[in-house]
PDB file of C-alpha atoms and ligand atoms in Angstrom:
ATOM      1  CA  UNK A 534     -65.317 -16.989 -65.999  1.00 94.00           C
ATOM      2  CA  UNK A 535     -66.410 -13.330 -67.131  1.00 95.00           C
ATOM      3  CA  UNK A 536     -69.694 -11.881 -66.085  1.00 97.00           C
ATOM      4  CA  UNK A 537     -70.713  -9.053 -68.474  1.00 97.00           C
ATOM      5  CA  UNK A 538     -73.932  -7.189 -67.214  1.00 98.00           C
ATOM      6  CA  UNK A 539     -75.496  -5.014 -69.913  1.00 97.00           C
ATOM      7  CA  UNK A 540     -76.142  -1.563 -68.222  1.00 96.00           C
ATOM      8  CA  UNK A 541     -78.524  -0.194 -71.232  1.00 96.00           C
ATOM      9  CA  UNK A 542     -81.709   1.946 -70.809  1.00 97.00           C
ATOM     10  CA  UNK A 543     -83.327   0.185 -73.114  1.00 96.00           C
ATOM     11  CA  UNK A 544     -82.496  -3.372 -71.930  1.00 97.00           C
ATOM     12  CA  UNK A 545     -83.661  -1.993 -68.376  1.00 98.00           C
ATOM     13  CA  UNK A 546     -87.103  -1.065 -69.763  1.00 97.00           C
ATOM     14  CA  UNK A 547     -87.564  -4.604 -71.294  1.00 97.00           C
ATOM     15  CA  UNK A 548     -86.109  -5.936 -68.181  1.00 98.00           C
ATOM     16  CA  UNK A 549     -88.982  -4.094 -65.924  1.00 98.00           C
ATOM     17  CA  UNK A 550     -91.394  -5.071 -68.378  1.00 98.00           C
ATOM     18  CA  UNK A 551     -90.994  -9.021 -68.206  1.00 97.00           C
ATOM     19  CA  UNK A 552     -90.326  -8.734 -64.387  1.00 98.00           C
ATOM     20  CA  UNK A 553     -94.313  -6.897 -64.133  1.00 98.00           C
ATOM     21  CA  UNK A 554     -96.992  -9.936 -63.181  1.00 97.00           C
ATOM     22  CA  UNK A 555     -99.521  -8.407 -65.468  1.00 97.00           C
ATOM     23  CA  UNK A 556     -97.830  -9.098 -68.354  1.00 97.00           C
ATOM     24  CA  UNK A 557     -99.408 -11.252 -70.069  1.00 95.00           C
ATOM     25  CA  UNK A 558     -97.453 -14.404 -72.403  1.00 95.00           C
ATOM     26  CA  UNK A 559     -97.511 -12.936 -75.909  1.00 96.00           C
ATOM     27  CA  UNK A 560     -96.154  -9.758 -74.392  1.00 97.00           C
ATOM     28  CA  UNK A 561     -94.020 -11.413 -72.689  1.00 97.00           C
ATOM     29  CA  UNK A 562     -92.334 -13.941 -75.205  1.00 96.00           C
ATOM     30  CA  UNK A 563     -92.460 -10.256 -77.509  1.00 97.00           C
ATOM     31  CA  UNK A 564     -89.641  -8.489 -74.646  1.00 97.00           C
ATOM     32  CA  UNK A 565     -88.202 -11.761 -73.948  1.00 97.00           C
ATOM     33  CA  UNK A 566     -87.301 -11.934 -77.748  1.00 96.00           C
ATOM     34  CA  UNK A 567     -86.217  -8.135 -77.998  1.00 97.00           C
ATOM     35  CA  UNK A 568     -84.310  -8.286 -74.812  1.00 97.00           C
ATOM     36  CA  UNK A 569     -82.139 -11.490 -76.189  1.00 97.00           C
ATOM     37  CA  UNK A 570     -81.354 -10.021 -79.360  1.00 96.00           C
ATOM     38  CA  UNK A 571     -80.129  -6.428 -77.328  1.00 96.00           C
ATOM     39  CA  UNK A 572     -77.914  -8.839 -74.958  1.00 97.00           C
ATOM     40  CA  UNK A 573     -77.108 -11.327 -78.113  1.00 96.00           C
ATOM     41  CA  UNK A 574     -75.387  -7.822 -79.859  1.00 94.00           C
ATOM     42  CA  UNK A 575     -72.979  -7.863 -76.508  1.00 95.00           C
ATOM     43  CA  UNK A 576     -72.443 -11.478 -76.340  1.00 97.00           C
ATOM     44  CA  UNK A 577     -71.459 -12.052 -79.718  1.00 96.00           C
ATOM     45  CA  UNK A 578     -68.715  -9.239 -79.602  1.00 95.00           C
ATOM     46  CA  UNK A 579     -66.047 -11.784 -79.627  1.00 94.00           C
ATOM     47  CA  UNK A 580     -67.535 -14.454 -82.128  1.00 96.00           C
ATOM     48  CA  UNK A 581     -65.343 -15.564 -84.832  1.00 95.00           C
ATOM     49  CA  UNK A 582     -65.177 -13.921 -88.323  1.00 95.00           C
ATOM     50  CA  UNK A 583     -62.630 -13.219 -91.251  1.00 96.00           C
ATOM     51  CA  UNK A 584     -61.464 -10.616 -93.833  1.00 97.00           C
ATOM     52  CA  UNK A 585     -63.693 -11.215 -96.636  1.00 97.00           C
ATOM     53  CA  UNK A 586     -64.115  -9.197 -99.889  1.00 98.00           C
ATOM     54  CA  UNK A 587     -66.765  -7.160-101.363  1.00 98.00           C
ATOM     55  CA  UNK A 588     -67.487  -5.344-104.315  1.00 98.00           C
ATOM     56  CA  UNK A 589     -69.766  -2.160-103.144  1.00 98.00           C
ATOM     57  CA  UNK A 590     -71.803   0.085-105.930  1.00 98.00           C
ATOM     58  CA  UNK A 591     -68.525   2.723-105.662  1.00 98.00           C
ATOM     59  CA  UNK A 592     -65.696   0.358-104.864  1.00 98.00           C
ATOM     60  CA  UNK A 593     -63.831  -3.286-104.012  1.00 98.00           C
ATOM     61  CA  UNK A 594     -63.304  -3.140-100.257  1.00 98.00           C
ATOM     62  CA  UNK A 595     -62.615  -6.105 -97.695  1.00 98.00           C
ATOM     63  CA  UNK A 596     -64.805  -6.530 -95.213  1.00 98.00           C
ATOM     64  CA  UNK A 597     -65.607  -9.618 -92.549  1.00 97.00           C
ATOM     65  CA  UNK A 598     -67.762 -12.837 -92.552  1.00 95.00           C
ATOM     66  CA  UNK A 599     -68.127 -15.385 -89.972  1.00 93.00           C
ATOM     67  CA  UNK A 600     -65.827 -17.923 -89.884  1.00 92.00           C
ATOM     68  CA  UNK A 601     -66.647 -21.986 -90.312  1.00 89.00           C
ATOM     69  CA  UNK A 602     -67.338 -23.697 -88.277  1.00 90.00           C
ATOM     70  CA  UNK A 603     -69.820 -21.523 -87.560  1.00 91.00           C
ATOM     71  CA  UNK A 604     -71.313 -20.431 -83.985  1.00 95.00           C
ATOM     72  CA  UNK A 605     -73.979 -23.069 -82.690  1.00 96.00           C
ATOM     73  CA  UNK A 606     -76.638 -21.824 -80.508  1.00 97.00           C
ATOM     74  CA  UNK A 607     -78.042 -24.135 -77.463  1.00 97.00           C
ATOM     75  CA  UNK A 608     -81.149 -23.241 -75.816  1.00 97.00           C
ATOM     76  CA  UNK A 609     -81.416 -25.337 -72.812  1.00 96.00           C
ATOM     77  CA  UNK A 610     -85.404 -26.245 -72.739  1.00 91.00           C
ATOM     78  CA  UNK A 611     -88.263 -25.835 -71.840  1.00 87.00           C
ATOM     79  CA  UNK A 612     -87.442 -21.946 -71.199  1.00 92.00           C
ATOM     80  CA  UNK A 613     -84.375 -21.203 -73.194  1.00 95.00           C
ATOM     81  CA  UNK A 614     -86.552 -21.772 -76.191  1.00 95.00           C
ATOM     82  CA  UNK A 615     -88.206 -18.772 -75.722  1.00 95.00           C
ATOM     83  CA  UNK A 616     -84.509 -16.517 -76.534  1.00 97.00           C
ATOM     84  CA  UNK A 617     -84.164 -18.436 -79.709  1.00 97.00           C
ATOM     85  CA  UNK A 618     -85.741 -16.422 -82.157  1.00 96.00           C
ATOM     86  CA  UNK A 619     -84.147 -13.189 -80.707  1.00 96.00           C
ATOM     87  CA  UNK A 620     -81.044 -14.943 -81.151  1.00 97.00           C
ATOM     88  CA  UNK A 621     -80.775 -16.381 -84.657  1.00 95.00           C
ATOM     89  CA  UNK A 622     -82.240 -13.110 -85.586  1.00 93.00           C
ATOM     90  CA  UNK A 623     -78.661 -11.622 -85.249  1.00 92.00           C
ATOM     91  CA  UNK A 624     -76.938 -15.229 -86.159  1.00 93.00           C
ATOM     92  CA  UNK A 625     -78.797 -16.311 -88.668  1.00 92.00           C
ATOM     93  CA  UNK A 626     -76.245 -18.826 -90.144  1.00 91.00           C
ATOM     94  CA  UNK A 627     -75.576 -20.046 -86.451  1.00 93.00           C
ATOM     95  CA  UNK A 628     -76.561 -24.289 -86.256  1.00 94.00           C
ATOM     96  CA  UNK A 629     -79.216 -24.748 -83.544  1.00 96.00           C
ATOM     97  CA  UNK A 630     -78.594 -27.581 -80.884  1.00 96.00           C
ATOM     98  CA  UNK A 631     -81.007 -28.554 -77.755  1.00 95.00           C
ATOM     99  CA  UNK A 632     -80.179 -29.461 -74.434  1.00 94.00           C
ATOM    100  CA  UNK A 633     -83.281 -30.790 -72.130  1.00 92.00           C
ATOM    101  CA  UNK A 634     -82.617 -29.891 -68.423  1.00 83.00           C
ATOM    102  CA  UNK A 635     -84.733 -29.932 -65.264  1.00 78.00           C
ATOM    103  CA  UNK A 636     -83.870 -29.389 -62.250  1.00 71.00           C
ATOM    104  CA  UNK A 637     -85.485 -31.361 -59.067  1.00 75.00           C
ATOM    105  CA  UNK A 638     -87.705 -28.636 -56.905  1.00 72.00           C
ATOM    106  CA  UNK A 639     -86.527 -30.429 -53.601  1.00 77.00           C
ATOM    107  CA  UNK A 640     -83.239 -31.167 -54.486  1.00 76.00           C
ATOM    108  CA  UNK A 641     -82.586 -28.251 -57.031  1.00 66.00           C
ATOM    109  CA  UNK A 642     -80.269 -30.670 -59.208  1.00 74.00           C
ATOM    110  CA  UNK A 643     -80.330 -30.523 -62.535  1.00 77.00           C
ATOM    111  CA  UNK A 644     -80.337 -33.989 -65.161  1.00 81.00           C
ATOM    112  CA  UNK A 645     -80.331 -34.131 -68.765  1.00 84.00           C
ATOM    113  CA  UNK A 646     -83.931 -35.422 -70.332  1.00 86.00           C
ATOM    114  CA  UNK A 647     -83.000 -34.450 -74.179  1.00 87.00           C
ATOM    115  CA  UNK A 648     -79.738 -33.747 -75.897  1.00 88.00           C
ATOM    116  CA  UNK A 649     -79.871 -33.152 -79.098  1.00 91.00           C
ATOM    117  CA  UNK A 650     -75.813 -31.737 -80.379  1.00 90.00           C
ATOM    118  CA  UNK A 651     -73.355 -33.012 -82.413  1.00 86.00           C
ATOM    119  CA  UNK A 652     -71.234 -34.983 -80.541  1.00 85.00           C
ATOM    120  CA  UNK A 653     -68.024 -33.240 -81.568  1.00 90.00           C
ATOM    121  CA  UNK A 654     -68.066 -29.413 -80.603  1.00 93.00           C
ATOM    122  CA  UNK A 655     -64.448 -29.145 -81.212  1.00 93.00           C
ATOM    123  CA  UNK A 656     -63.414 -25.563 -82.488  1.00 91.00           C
ATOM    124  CA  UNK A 657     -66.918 -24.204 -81.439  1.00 94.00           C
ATOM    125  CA  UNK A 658     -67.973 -21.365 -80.553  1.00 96.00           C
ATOM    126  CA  UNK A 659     -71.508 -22.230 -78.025  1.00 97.00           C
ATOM    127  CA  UNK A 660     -74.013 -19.677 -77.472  1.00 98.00           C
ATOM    128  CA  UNK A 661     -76.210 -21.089 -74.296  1.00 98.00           C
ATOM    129  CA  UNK A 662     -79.407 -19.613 -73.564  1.00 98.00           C
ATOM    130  CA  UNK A 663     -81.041 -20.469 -70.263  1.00 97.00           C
ATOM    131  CA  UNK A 664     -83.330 -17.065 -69.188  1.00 97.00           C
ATOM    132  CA  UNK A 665     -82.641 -17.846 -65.501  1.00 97.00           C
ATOM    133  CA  UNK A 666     -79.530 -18.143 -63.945  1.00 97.00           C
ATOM    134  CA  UNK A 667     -80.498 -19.045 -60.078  1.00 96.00           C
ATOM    135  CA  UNK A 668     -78.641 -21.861 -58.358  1.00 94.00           C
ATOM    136  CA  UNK A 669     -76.295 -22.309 -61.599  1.00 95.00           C
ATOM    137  CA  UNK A 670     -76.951 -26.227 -61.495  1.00 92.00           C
ATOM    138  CA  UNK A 671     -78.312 -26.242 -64.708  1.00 92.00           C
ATOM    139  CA  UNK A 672     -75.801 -24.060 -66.038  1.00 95.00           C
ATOM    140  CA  UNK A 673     -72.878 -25.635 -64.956  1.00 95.00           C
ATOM    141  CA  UNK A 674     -74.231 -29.113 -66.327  1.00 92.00           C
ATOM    142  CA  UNK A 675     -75.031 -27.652 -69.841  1.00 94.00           C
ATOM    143  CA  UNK A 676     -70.964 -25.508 -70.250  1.00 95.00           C
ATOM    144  CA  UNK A 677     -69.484 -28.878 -68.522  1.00 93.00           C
ATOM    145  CA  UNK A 678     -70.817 -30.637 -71.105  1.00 92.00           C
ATOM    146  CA  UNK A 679     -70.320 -28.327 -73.826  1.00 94.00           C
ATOM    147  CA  UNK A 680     -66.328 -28.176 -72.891  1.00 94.00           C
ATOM    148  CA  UNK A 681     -66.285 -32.190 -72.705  1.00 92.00           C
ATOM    149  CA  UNK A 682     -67.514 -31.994 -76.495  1.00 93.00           C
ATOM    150  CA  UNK A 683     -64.585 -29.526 -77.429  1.00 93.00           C
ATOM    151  CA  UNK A 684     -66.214 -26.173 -77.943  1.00 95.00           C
ATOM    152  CA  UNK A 685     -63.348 -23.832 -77.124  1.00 91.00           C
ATOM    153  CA  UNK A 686     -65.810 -21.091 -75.843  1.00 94.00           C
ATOM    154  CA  UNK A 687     -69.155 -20.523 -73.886  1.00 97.00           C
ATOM    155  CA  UNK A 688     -71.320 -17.730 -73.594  1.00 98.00           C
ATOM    156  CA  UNK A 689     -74.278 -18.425 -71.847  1.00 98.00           C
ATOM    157  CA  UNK A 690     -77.144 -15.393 -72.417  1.00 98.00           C
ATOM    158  CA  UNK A 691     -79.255 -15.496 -69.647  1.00 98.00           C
ATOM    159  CA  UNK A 692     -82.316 -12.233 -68.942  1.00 98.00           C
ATOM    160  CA  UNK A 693     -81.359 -12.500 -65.265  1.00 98.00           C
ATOM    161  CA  UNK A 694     -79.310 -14.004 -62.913  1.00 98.00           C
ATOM    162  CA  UNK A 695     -78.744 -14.426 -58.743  1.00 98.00           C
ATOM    163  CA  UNK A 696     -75.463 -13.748 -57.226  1.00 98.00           C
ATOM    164  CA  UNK A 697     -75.676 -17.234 -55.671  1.00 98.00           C
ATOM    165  CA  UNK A 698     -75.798 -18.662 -59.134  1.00 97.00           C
ATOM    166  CA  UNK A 699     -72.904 -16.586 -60.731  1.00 98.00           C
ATOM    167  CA  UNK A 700     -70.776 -17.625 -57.410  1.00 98.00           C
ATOM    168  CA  UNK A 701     -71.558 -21.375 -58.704  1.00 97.00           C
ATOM    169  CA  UNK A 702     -70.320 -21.025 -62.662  1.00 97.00           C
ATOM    170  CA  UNK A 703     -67.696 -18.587 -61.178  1.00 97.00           C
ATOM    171  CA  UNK A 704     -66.089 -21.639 -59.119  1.00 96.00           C
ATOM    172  CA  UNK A 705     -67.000 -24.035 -61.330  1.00 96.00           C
ATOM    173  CA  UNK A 706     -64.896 -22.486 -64.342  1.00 95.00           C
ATOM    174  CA  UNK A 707     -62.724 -20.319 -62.142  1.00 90.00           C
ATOM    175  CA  UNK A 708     -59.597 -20.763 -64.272  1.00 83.00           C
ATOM    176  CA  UNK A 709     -61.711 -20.412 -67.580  1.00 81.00           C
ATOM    177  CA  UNK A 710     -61.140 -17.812 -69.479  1.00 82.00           C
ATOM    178  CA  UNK A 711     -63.550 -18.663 -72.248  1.00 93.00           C
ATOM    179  CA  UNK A 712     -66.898 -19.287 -69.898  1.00 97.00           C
ATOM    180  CA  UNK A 713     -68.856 -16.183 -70.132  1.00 97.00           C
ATOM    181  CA  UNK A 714     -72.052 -15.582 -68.367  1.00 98.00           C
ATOM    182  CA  UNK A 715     -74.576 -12.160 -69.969  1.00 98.00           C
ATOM    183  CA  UNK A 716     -76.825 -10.772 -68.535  1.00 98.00           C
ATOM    184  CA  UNK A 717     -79.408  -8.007 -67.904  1.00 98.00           C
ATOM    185  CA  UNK A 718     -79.101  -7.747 -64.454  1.00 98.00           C
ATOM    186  CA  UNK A 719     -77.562  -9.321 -61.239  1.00 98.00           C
ATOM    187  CA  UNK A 720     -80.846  -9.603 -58.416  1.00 98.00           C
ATOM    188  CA  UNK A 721     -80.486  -9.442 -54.827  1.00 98.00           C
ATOM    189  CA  UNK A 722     -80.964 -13.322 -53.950  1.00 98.00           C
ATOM    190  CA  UNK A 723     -82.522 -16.342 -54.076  1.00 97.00           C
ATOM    191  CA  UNK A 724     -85.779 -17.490 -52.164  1.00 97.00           C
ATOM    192  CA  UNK A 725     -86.274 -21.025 -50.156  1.00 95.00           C
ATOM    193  CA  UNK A 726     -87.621 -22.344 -53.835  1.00 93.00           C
ATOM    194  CA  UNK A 727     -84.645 -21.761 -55.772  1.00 93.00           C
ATOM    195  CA  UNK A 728     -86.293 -18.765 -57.482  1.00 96.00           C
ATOM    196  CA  UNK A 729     -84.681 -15.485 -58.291  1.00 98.00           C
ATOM    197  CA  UNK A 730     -85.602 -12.245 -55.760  1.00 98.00           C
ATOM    198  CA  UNK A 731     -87.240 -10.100 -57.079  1.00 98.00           C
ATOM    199  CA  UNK A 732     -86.535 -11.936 -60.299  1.00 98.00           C
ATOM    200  CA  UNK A 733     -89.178 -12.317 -62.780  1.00 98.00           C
ATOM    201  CA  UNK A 734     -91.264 -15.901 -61.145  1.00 97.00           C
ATOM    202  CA  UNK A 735     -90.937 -18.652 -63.363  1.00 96.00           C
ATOM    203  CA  UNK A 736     -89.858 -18.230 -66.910  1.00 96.00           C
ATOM    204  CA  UNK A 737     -91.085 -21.017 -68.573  1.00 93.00           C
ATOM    205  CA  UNK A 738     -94.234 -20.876 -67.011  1.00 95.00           C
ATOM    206  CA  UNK A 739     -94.059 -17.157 -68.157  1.00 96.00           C
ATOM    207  CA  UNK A 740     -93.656 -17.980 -71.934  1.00 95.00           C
ATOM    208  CA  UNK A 741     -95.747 -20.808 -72.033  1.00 92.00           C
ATOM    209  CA  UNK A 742     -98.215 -21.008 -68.956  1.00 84.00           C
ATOM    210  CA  UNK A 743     -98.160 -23.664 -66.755  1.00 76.00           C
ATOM    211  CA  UNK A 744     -97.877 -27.296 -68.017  1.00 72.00           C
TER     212      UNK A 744
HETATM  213  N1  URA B 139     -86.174 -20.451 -62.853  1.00 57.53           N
HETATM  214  C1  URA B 139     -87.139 -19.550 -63.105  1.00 57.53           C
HETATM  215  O1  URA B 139     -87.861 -19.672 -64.080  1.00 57.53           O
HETATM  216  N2  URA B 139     -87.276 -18.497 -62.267  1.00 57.53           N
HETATM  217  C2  URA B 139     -86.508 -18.305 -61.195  1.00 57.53           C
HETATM  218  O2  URA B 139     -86.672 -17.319 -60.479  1.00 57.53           O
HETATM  219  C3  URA B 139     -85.501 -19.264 -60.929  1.00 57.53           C
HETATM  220  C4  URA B 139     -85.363 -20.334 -61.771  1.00 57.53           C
END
């Protein structure tokens, strides 16, 4: 597994801005969005394209297009679905597929409620978007069963992440060179809840208020 942890100014100003209680949800989906799209420019530095041609006002030149089959982007719900905009923004010819997860507050397991992917990934190139990467249950559930499908690479985008949770994915895809985890920032630790110190509280409830 790589980690790749964007050290921007400008992604660290977002980043302080989301973690702030008194932001409020628009502003908040409105960095959560802009901060994706900053970290999506990092992520996708490896995605798949090929020469192409074009004809400019002065000259022909070759230049590059993606390649089929294109990049499919996963947002893992309920919070995921708040990095999808940001996301598509830069890959807008990317197909969209949506994994449910929760995870069990005593337990901290995660199980699949919704799956919505085509069945064969093989070839694929996944973007996964999950905001918070704490215990990595939920990650490592959504890449296993990404890699069972066939996609040949992972990149999961996530605003934050715990160095408990990166341990997880890191020995969960150890000798996998195409898991990669992005990131804004690496926090000092999880709390007895399972949430992310100092972290940001709880993401979906963040985006969307509390349902
Ligand atoms: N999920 C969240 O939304 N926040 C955390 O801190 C941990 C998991």
């Amino acid at each position: 597994m790589r980690l790749s942890v964007i050290d921007h100014p400008l992604v660290a100003h977002k980043l302080t801005a989301l973690r702030d209680a008194s932001t409020d949800s628009p502003t908040f989906r409105r960095l959560a969005d802009e901060l994706v799209t900053l970290l999506a420019y990092e992520a996708t530095r490896e995605v798949r394209v090929e020469p192409h041609p074009v004809t400019t006002p002065v000259a022909p030149t070759t230049g590059v297009r993606l390649t089929s089959p294109k990049p499919i982007v996963v947002p893992i719900l309920r919070a995921g679905l708040g990095m999808l905009d940001g996301m598509v923004r830069l890959l807008p010819t990317a197909e969209v597929g949506f994994l449910g997860m929760i995870r069990d507050e005593t337990t901290l397991q995660a199980t699949t409620y919704a799956n919505r992917l085509p069945d064969d990934l093989s070839g694929r190139q996944v973007y996964v978007l999950d905001p918070m990467l704490a215990t990595g249950g939920t990650l490592v559930a959504a890449v296993e069963y990404l890699l069972e499908r066939g996609a040949v690479d992972v990149t999961a985008i996530c605003l934050l992440a715990a160095p408990e949770g990166i341990e997880v994915v890191r020995s969960a895809f150890d000798r996998h060179a195409h898991v990669t985890v992005v990131t804004a920032a690496v926090d000092e630790r999880l709390d007895e809840n399972g949430y992310i110190v100092p972290g940001l509280g709880d993401a979906g409830d963040r985006l969307y208020g509390v349902v």
